[in-house]
Amino acid sequence: MTADPRAAGPSTAVPLDPALAPPGTRGFRDAGGIPADRWHADQNGETLVPTHCCFCGVQCGMYLRVDHGGKVFGVEPRNHDINRMRLCPKGINAYQQVNHPDRLTAPLMRRSRDEELREVSWDEALDFTVSEIRRIQREHGNDAFGVLGGASLFSEKTYLVGKFARVALRTRHVDYNGRLCMVSAAGANKLAFNIDRAGNPFSDILLTDCLLLAGANVGECFPVLTQYVWGARDRGAALIVVDPRETAVARTADIHVALKPGTDSAFFNAVLNVVIEEGLTDEAFLAAHADGWDEVKANAAQYPPSRAAEICGVPAEQVVQVARAFARAPKAMAFHARGIEHHTQGVENCLTVINLCAATGHLGKPGAGYGTLTGQGNGQGGREHGQKSDLLPGGRSILNEEHRRQICEIWGIEESELPAAGTSMMEMVWQMQRREIRGLIGICNNPFVSLPNYAVVKDGYDATEFHAQFDFFLSETAANAHVVFPVTVWAEDEGVMANAEARVVKHNKAQEPPSGVRTDTWVMCELARRLGAGDKFAFGGSRDVFDELRRASAGTVIDYSGITYERLEETGGIAWPCPSTDHPGTPRLFEDGTTYHADGKIHMQVVEWHPPADPYDDEHPMSLTTGRTVAHFLSGNQTRRLGALVEQTPRPWAEVHPSHGFRNGEPVRVVTRRGSEVFPALVTEAIRPDTVFIPYHWPAPTSANVLTIDALDPRSKIPEYKVCACRIEHAAAIDEVPAPPVAPGHVAYPETQVSRTDPLPPTAPQGRGTSERS
Amino acid sequence: MMGRTIFIDPGRCIGCQACVSACRECDSHRGKSMIHLDYTDEGSSVASLPTVCMHCEDPVAPCAEVCPADAILVTADGVVQQADTTRCIGCANCVNACPFGVPKIDLQAKLQMKCNLCYDRTAYGLAPMCATVCPTGALFYGTVEELQAERPGVQVADTFVFGESEVRTGVAMVVPAERVRWPVPGGLPVVEINGKDVRP
């Protein structure tokens, strides 16, 4: 339950007698002090605005400290039941971007890429954008213009992105950067359960007897979730970690399976093989609730532990240990993240984990189930309401006639006017290369850093005739645009996000946006108005959009109709489906064993392991895998500007095993079929000898994504970031890490530039940053 | 033993440095962190642990005892305050005296800085900023009873031995239950002095 200091009344309500117990004495504390979550320093003119962190899918509750001038100047932990006061370094520093000197405060524009970006009026930027949209669509058809959204946007805005593309632009080409995040898990969940969300709330982790983390670096990507993992461990739960690296959580695991990247489905098929061989399946559960078990069982017979050991490069005994620990536990849970999802068989990898949960009956119970850990704040909500190329609001299919009719009725358009399904984010870039898509609006995303195979991405964007970007900092992608619209940061607007539990939480506005900055909602509505669709976009703000979103989701699986802003503030968050305003929400799925398929069954799927897309050979014998570091978020556009986070992790590195003969900090050249780059070596035994790890938050020329392959999972269209063939060599020098671009007329925040040119390697043993020992 | 204090549990630390960032946010030393993160087995393990002021109780605060300017105050509730800026002369005696390597000197300002257990927060009943935010509970603020209620069977130590000297601290360390040693050896053995190997 959320404790709002304003709702709780002023701090003077706390029964204290300062005369008897002066501050600074134990008596003062024993008298009750002031409860930590109700601290409200009214006397200094400071107010605390309850909201949530803008970053990952945990969505920690926090207070933003607002001074008497209405400016955000700090953060205070908040006792929200997701995070219970905890925050990670990104959350603690997030507030610093609100009034950051690098903020864009006026639209930027240029008529061709030969010119420099210059500050212009809103009218000039909007007029130029509208005239270019009209020109391109007139000359090349509506589908020649595309929109790419983002999953860091509030759900209201992601809803608007889908509606704007299809109603105002009439283009089928709309997708979003959640395509790079957890769509493999979404695809697997839809196939198995016909519902696209995690099965259990985080709090169930505390009740489990065995926790399996597959490709989930919880310590760095979802640090606040670690308290649940440790809580389970305190109760004696077994911890199994499947990861090529010994992460901070893997270090403490009962079983750490350090498998070769790209072999997850072979491993989980083999685990299922042992579960079957040892008679540890829950046959009663399978008979009542599963479909396809016979085929899955027959397929698992092809994966004895010895075969998995050969494919995955792990001892066969570990397969047996994992099978016994997971299947024998009275309650077991499995969580996965990008480690098994970022593959050309990402969907299938997730399906093998689901098969394991189903075969052992670990589903739909307190402490038993599955979940995926969303990387972006609104990774879950961002795809629910029509921002994804094939989905309409409420998760409706754009190919289903009934679904199309329902949405056209709400949007007030003819069904013939609603475009068909579009293509995925990476495919849109390929279309830009082929000049099938000639104009693009990007909304709060940074593909120049986040998409694989940078050369292809740059080529695609350079080929566009017109490119506009919404952002609050000049990202590497925005620096390529013709028009940049300066928009609000999360603390300057209100809206909802759905976290990795599918719990919808409300973000509140803490300060007014700087002069010259508009909300994304305003910009989309204004563009729509100028394009002649103003009557469909007559929204005053987030609340109006949310009301339409609720109506548009009613009756679907992703039902938001019972969720209101007021209820969210009272409850601290409601998990969908929530079909009526007196419905409590659905924190846990399948409690009666029924899924969302028409037959109510789990549809188990046969998975055959196949090797990654980029084959190994004598030239490229090793695996390159990429991921995150705790101090940075996604493409780093936000966190690479915050002094404390830059200082903590100033540059990328290549993590290599000592057997290759590198000394810590020596330059190491990593070569793939796409290119080569030099990084300081971080030599550690915490990685497989045949694997190299590089964090991806930095742009070219020191960028993991110059090296990665743009191969996609055929179903989810997620790129295979987690494995490609590479080799490593000694190199002469380390390239300088570039600073983020700064808008014309702005001065880079000097404190964020520290140590950028310092060639020293990361000094921490695991490369997760430098310790402050000044 | 001690009342409400910080307990450090290295087994839970994930090296995220949320404590370091949080310490910077504390109003009493805004912008500077008084915590650093230590890595115990560089190159072969990702193990880490945060180092805060241990608020020595017996002998009472070596840093304060050696301060020639009487700048370091120890409060009745056992908190060793950072040096009073009106008295500190930046001599670094405290740095040399501390067995845990905690106080720092700002050479430009000629002032000492160290963790004061977030006195501006604890005085109001709040936990120190580092222990409040620590995502994993590697830093826990409360009584030993509260800690043990949350983590059944947990063992803590508040006495550390350096050579022949024992130091009892106000801040305690969680130690593995099956390997309780008392007192806990503090620091690593000295192997070299002025270039000479002094190992026995």
PDB file of N, CA and C in Angstrom, chain A residues 203-236:
ATOM      1  N   SER A 203       6.086 -10.460  -5.319  1.00  0.00           N
ATOM      2  CA  SER A 203       6.019 -10.916  -3.937  1.00  0.00           C
ATOM      3  C   SER A 203       5.951 -12.438  -3.851  1.00  0.00           C
ATOM      4  N   ASP A 204       5.535 -13.108  -4.928  1.00  0.00           N
ATOM      5  CA  ASP A 204       5.522 -14.572  -4.927  1.00  0.00           C
ATOM      6  C   ASP A 204       6.927 -15.164  -4.821  1.00  0.00           C
ATOM      7  N   ILE A 205       7.926 -14.363  -5.217  1.00  0.00           N
ATOM      8  CA  ILE A 205       9.304 -14.871  -5.133  1.00  0.00           C
ATOM      9  C   ILE A 205       9.637 -15.221  -3.682  1.00  0.00           C
ATOM     10  N   LEU A 206       9.080 -14.430  -2.756  1.00  0.00           N
ATOM     11  CA  LEU A 206       9.365 -14.654  -1.336  1.00  0.00           C
ATOM     12  C   LEU A 206       8.772 -15.971  -0.840  1.00  0.00           C
ATOM     13  N   LEU A 207       7.842 -16.538  -1.608  1.00  0.00           N
ATOM     14  CA  LEU A 207       7.146 -17.748  -1.154  1.00  0.00           C
ATOM     15  C   LEU A 207       7.674 -19.015  -1.812  1.00  0.00           C
ATOM     16  N   THR A 208       8.587 -18.840  -2.765  1.00  0.00           N
ATOM     17  CA  THR A 208       8.988 -20.010  -3.552  1.00  0.00           C
ATOM     18  C   THR A 208      10.043 -20.842  -2.831  1.00  0.00           C
ATOM     19  N   ASP A 209      10.176 -22.086  -3.256  1.00  0.00           N
ATOM     20  CA  ASP A 209      11.198 -22.968  -2.699  1.00  0.00           C
ATOM     21  C   ASP A 209      12.364 -23.149  -3.650  1.00  0.00           C
ATOM     22  N   CYS A 210      12.149 -22.783  -4.897  1.00  0.00           N
ATOM     23  CA  CYS A 210      13.237 -22.884  -5.876  1.00  0.00           C
ATOM     24  C   CYS A 210      13.051 -21.775  -6.900  1.00  0.00           C
ATOM     25  N   LEU A 211      14.080 -20.970  -7.084  1.00  0.00           N
ATOM     26  CA  LEU A 211      13.991 -19.851  -8.015  1.00  0.00           C
ATOM     27  C   LEU A 211      14.984 -20.075  -9.143  1.00  0.00           C
ATOM     28  N   LEU A 212      14.457 -20.123 -10.352  1.00  0.00           N
ATOM     29  CA  LEU A 212      15.306 -20.311 -11.529  1.00  0.00           C
ATOM     30  C   LEU A 212      15.387 -18.985 -12.278  1.00  0.00           C
ATOM     31  N   LEU A 213      16.587 -18.441 -12.431  1.00  0.00           N
ATOM     32  CA  LEU A 213      16.787 -17.208 -13.192  1.00  0.00           C
ATOM     33  C   LEU A 213      17.535 -17.575 -14.466  1.00  0.00           C
ATOM     34  N   ALA A 214      16.869 -17.407 -15.595  1.00  0.00           N
ATOM     35  CA  ALA A 214      17.482 -17.803 -16.870  1.00  0.00           C
ATOM     36  C   ALA A 214      17.797 -16.548 -17.680  1.00  0.00           C
ATOM     37  N   GLY A 215      19.068 -16.300 -17.905  1.00  0.00           N
ATOM     38  CA  GLY A 215      19.460 -15.123 -18.692  1.00  0.00           C
ATOM     39  C   GLY A 215      18.972 -13.832 -18.081  1.00  0.00           C
ATOM     40  N   ALA A 216      18.974 -13.743 -16.776  1.00  0.00           N
ATOM     41  CA  ALA A 216      18.490 -12.546 -16.085  1.00  0.00           C
ATOM     42  C   ALA A 216      19.556 -12.076 -15.104  1.00  0.00           C
ATOM     43  N   ASN A 217      20.244 -10.997 -15.460  1.00  0.00           N
ATOM     44  CA  ASN A 217      21.270 -10.437 -14.596  1.00  0.00           C
ATOM     45  C   ASN A 217      20.593  -9.488 -13.603  1.00  0.00           C
ATOM     46  N   VAL A 218      19.907 -10.088 -12.648  1.00  0.00           N
ATOM     47  CA  VAL A 218      19.061  -9.313 -11.728  1.00  0.00           C
ATOM     48  C   VAL A 218      19.870  -8.248 -10.993  1.00  0.00           C
ATOM     49  N   GLY A 219      21.097  -8.590 -10.585  1.00  0.00           N
ATOM     50  CA  GLY A 219      21.898  -7.659  -9.791  1.00  0.00           C
ATOM     51  C   GLY A 219      22.185  -6.356 -10.502  1.00  0.00           C
ATOM     52  N   GLU A 220      22.306  -6.373 -11.826  1.00  0.00           N
ATOM     53  CA  GLU A 220      22.629  -5.137 -12.535  1.00  0.00           C
ATOM     54  C   GLU A 220      21.439  -4.546 -13.280  1.00  0.00           C
ATOM     55  N   CYS A 221      20.551  -5.395 -13.794  1.00  0.00           N
ATOM     56  CA  CYS A 221      19.468  -4.872 -14.620  1.00  0.00           C
ATOM     57  C   CYS A 221      18.205  -4.573 -13.809  1.00  0.00           C
ATOM     58  N   PHE A 222      18.003  -5.292 -12.715  1.00  0.00           N
ATOM     59  CA  PHE A 222      16.815  -5.086 -11.874  1.00  0.00           C
ATOM     60  C   PHE A 222      17.260  -5.155 -10.413  1.00  0.00           C
ATOM     61  N   PRO A 223      18.202  -4.275 -10.002  1.00  0.00           N
ATOM     62  CA  PRO A 223      18.848  -4.467  -8.689  1.00  0.00           C
ATOM     63  C   PRO A 223      17.858  -4.552  -7.532  1.00  0.00           C
ATOM     64  N   VAL A 224      16.774  -3.796  -7.621  1.00  0.00           N
ATOM     65  CA  VAL A 224      15.850  -3.761  -6.487  1.00  0.00           C
ATOM     66  C   VAL A 224      15.120  -5.096  -6.323  1.00  0.00           C
ATOM     67  N   LEU A 225      15.040  -5.850  -7.406  1.00  0.00           N
ATOM     68  CA  LEU A 225      14.417  -7.164  -7.317  1.00  0.00           C
ATOM     69  C   LEU A 225      15.262  -8.130  -6.488  1.00  0.00           C
ATOM     70  N   THR A 226      16.539  -7.790  -6.321  1.00  0.00           N
ATOM     71  CA  THR A 226      17.425  -8.695  -5.580  1.00  0.00           C
ATOM     72  C   THR A 226      16.909  -8.936  -4.168  1.00  0.00           C
ATOM     73  N   GLN A 227      16.259  -7.921  -3.582  1.00  0.00           N
ATOM     74  CA  GLN A 227      15.771  -8.129  -2.212  1.00  0.00           C
ATOM     75  C   GLN A 227      14.775  -9.286  -2.147  1.00  0.00           C
ATOM     76  N   TYR A 228      14.024  -9.492  -3.241  1.00  0.00           N
ATOM     77  CA  TYR A 228      13.101 -10.634  -3.256  1.00  0.00           C
ATOM     78  C   TYR A 228      13.885 -11.947  -3.372  1.00  0.00           C
ATOM     79  N   VAL A 229      14.937 -11.915  -4.191  1.00  0.00           N
ATOM     80  CA  VAL A 229      15.758 -13.119  -4.371  1.00  0.00           C
ATOM     81  C   VAL A 229      16.408 -13.496  -3.039  1.00  0.00           C
ATOM     82  N   TRP A 230      16.991 -12.501  -2.363  1.00  0.00           N
ATOM     83  CA  TRP A 230      17.625 -12.773  -1.077  1.00  0.00           C
ATOM     84  C   TRP A 230      16.580 -13.187  -0.043  1.00  0.00           C
ATOM     85  N   GLY A 231      15.384 -12.615  -0.152  1.00  0.00           N
ATOM     86  CA  GLY A 231      14.310 -12.991   0.773  1.00  0.00           C
ATOM     87  C   GLY A 231      13.956 -14.461   0.617  1.00  0.00           C
ATOM     88  N   ALA A 232      13.905 -14.915  -0.634  1.00  0.00           N
ATOM     89  CA  ALA A 232      13.626 -16.332  -0.878  1.00  0.00           C
ATOM     90  C   ALA A 232      14.769 -17.179  -0.325  1.00  0.00           C
ATOM     91  N   ARG A 233      15.991 -16.710  -0.518  1.00  0.00           N
ATOM     92  CA  ARG A 233      17.149 -17.461  -0.037  1.00  0.00           C
ATOM     93  C   ARG A 233      17.145 -17.541   1.491  1.00  0.00           C
ATOM     94  N   ASP A 234      16.720 -16.445   2.139  1.00  0.00           N
ATOM     95  CA  ASP A 234      16.617 -16.468   3.608  1.00  0.00           C
ATOM     96  C   ASP A 234      15.683 -17.574   4.083  1.00  0.00           C
ATOM     97  N   ARG A 235      14.651 -17.832   3.278  1.00  0.00           N
ATOM     98  CA  ARG A 235      13.693 -18.892   3.643  1.00  0.00           C
ATOM     99  C   ARG A 235      14.206 -20.277   3.265  1.00  0.00           C
ATOM    100  N   GLY A 236      15.359 -20.337   2.648  1.00  0.00           N
ATOM    101  CA  GLY A 236      15.925 -21.628   2.299  1.00  0.00           C
ATOM    102  C   GLY A 236      15.663 -22.056   0.873  1.00  0.00           C
TER     103      GLY A 236
END
